[in-house]
Coordinates of C-alpha atoms and ligand atoms in Angstrom, one line a residue:
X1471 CA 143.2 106.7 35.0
X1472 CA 145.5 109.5 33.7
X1473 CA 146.5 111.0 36.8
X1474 CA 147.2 115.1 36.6
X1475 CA 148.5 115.5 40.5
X1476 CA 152.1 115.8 41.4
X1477 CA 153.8 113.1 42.6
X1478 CA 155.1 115.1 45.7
X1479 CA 152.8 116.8 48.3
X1480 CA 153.6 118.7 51.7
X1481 CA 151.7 117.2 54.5
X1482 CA 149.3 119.9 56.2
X1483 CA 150.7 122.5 54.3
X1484 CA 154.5 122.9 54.6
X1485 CA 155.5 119.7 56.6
X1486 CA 157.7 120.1 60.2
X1487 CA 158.6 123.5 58.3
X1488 CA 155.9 125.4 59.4
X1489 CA 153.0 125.4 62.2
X1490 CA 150.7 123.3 60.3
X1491 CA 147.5 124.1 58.4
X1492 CA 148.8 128.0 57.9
X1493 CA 149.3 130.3 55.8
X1494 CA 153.1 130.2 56.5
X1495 CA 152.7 126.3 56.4
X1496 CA 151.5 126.5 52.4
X1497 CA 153.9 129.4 51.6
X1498 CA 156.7 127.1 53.1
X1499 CA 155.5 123.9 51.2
X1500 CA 155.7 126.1 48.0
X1501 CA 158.8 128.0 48.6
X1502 CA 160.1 124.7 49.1
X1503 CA 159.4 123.6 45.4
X1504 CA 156.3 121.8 46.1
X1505 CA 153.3 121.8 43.8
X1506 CA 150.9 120.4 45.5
X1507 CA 149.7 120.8 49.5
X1508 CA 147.2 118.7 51.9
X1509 CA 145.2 120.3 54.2
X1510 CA 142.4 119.4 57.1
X1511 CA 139.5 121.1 57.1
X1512 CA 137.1 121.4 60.1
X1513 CA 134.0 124.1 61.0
X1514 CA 133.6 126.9 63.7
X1515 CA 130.8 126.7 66.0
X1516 CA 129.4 129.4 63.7
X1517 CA 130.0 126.7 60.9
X1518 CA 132.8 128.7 59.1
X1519 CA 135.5 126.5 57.8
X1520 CA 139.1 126.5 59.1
X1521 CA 142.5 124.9 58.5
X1522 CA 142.9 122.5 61.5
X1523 CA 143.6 118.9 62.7
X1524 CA 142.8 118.1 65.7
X1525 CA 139.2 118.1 67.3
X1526 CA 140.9 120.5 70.4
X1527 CA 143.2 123.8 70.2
X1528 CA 145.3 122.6 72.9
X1529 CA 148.5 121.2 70.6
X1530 CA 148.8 123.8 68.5
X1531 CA 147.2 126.9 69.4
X1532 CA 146.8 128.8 72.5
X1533 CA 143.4 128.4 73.0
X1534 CA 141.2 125.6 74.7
X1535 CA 139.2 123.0 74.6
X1536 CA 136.5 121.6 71.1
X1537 CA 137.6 124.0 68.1
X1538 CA 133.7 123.1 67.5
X1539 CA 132.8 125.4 70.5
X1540 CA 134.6 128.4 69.5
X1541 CA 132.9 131.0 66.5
X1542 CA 135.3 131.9 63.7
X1543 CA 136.0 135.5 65.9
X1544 CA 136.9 133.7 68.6
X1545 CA 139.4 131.2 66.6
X1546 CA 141.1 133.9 64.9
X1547 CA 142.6 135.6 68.2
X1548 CA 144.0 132.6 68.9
X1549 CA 148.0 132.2 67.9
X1550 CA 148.4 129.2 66.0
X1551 CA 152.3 129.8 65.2
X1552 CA 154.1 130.5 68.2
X1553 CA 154.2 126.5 69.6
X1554 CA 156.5 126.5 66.3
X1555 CA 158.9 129.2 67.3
X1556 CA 158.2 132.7 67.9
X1557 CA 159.2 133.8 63.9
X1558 CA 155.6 132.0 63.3
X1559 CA 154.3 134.2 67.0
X1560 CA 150.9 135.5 65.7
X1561 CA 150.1 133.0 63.0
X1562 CA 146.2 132.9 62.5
X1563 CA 144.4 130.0 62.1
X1564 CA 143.2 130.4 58.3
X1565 CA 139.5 130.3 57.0
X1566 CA 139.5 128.0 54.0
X1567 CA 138.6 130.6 51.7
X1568 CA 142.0 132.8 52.6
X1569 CA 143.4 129.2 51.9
X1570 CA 142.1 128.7 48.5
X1571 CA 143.1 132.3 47.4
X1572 CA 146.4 132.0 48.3
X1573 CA 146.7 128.5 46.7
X1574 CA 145.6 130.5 43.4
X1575 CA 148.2 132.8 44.3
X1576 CA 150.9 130.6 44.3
X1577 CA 149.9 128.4 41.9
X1578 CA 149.3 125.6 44.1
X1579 CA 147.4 122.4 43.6
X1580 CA 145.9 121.1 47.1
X1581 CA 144.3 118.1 48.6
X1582 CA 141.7 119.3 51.0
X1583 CA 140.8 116.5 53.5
X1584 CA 137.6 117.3 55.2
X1585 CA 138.1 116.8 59.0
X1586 CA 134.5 117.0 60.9
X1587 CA 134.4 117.8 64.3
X1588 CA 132.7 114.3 66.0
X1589 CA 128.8 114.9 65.4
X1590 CA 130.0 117.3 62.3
X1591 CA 130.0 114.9 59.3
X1592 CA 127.6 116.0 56.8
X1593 CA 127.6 120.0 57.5
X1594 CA 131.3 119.7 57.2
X1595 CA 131.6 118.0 54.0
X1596 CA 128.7 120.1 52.5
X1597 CA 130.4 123.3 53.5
X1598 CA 133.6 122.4 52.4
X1599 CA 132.5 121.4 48.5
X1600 CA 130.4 124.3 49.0
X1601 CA 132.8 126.7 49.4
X1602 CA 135.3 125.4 47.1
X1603 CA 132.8 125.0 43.9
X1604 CA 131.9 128.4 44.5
X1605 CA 135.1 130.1 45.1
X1606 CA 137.7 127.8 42.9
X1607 CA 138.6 129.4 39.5
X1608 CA 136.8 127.3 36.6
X1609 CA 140.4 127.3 35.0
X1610 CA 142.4 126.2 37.3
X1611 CA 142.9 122.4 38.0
X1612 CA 140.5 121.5 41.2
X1613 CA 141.3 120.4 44.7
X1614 CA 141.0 116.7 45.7
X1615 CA 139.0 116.3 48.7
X1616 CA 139.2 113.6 50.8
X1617 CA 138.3 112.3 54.2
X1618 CA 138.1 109.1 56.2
X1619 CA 134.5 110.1 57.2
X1620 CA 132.8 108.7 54.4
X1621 CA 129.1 110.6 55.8
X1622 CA 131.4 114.1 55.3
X1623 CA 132.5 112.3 51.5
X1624 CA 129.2 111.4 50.3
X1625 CA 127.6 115.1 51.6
X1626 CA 130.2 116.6 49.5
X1627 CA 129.7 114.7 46.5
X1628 CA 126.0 115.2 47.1
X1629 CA 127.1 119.1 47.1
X1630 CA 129.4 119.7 44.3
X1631 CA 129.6 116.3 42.4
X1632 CA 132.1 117.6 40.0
X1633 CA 134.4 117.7 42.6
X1634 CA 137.0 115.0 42.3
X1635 CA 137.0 112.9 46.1
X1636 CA 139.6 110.3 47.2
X1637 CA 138.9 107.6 49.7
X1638 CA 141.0 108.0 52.8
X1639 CA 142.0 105.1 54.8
X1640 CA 144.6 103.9 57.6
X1641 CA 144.4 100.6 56.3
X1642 CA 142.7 99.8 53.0
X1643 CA 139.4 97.2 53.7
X1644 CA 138.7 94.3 52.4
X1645 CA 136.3 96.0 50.4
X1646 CA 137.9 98.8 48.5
X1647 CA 136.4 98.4 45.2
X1648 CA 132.8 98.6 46.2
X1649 CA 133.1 101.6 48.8
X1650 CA 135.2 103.7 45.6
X1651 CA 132.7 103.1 43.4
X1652 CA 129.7 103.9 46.0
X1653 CA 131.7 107.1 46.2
X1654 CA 132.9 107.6 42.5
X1655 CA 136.2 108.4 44.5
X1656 CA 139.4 109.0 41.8
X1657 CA 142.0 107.8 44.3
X1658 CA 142.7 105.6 47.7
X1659 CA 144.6 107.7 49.9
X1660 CA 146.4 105.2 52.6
X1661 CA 148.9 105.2 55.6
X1662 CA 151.9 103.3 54.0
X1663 CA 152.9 101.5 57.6
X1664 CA 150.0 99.5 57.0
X1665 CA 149.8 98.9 53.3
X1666 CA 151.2 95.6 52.3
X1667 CA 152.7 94.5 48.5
X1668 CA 149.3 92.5 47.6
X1669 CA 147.2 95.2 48.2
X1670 CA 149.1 97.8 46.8
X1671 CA 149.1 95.4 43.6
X1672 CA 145.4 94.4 43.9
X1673 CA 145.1 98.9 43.7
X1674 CA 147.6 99.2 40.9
X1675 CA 146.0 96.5 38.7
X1676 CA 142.3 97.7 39.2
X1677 CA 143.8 101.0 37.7
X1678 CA 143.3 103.0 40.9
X1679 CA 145.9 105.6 42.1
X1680 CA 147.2 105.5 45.4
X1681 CA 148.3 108.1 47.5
X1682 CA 150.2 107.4 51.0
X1683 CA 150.5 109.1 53.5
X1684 CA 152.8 110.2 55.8
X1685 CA 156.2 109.2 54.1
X1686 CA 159.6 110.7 55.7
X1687 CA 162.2 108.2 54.8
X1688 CA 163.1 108.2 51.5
X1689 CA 164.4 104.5 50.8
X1690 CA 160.3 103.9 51.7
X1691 CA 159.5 106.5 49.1
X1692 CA 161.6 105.3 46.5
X1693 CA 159.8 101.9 47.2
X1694 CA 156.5 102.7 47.0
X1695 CA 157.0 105.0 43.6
X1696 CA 158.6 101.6 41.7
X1697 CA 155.5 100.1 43.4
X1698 CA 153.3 102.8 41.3
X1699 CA 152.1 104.9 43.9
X1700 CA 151.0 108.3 42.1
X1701 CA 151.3 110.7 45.7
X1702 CA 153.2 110.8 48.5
X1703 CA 152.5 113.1 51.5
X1704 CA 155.4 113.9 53.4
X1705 CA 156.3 116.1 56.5
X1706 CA 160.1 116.4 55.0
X1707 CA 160.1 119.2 52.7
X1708 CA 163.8 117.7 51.7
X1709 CA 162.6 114.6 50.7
X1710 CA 161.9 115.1 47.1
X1711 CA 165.5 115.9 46.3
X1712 CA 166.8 112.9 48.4
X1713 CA 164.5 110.5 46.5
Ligands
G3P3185 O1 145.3 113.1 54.1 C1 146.4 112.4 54.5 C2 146.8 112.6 55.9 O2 146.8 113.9 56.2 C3 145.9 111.9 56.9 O3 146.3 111.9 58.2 O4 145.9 112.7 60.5 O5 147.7 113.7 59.1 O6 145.3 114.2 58.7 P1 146.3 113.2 59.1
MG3186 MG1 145.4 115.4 56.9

């Protein structure tokens, strides 16, 4: 397919630049010259969306225990900057809809992978293609959303179908074809350590664009574009000009 995406996109927002899945994290990636951010997406107790990775605040806020315990008022007193250096001290944890305006705002294309708390899947991807269809400007090119919970993918294709939805996988199974097309997924997202040359070719040939992630040395990089990758997620917002 004709692929509209950059090339080049900064890992959960800006990289090592920034505390990840921030505000400062997406203004980094875009000061940086990138044109395109991923992001992980995963709900309050009080089912709100916010920007964050893991299932626990521990690694990179100052708060404790599930993020799935703790109501949107409650995550946003939290300091999710300061394990980063104390220029990021009192960094919020971002709701997805500050996230989406400021993509608007600086003309940023995103990749919004839907991270559901364990027990979260369906609410999560509902709520997420919820909240983009209704908030993302009809003009502006849409986010990709993806997720390696494929019950969190097919609630959000139930929810806003027009949403375009990659397949996310650490390794890509046996049986690609059929679990893209039970989706109507655009793209394979895939960690690169474990994609080997056959099935990178078997992708390429079907057509399908691949996307790896997370790529930081740039001999790799340069390797997997000749290969025909379409997107490379990186944590090195340097990369692109070493590549
Ligand atoms: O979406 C690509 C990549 O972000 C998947 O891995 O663990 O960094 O969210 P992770
Ligand atoms: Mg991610």
């Amino acid at each position: 397919m004709n692929w509209p995406w950059p090339v080049w996109i900064a890992h959960r927002g800006g990289g090592l630049t920034a505390p990840e899945n921030t505000l400062a994290a997406l203004r980094a990636g875009a000061r940086a010259g990138f044109r395109m951010v991923e992001f992980d997406v995963m709900l309050s107790a009080d089912g709100m969306p916010v920007l964050m990775h893991d299932d626990t605040l521990e690694r990179t806020t100052n708060g404790r225990g599930p993020v799935s315990a703790q109501d949107l008022a409650a995550l946003r007193m939290l300091d999710a900057g300061a394990w980063q250096g104390s220029a990021y001290a009192g960094e919020r944890i971002p709701t997805l809809d500050e996230a989406l305006d400021l993509l608007c705002e600086l003309d940023l294309d995103a990749n919004i992978e839907i991270k559901p708390a364990p027990g979260f899947s369906a609410l999560t991807g509902v709520t997420v293609a919820r909240e983009v269809a209704r908030r993302w400007p009809a003009d502006r090119r849409p986010p990709l959303l993806s997720s390696f919970d494929e019950d969190a993918l097919a609630a959000a294709a139930a929810t806003a179908p027009a949403l375009p939805r990659g397949l996310l996988f650490e390794q890509v199974p046996d049986d690609w074809a059929r679990r893209m097309q039970g989706h109507r997924a655009v793209s394979v997202h895939c960690d690169h350590r474990l994609l080997d040359a056959a099935r990178l070719q078997a992708l390429i040939d079907a057509g399908v664009p691949v996307l790896c992630y997370t790529v930081n040395d740039a001999t790799r990089a340069r390797g997997l574009l000749a290969a025909g990758v379409r997107g490379l997620f990186t944590d090195r917002l340097d990369l692109p000009e070493a590549v």
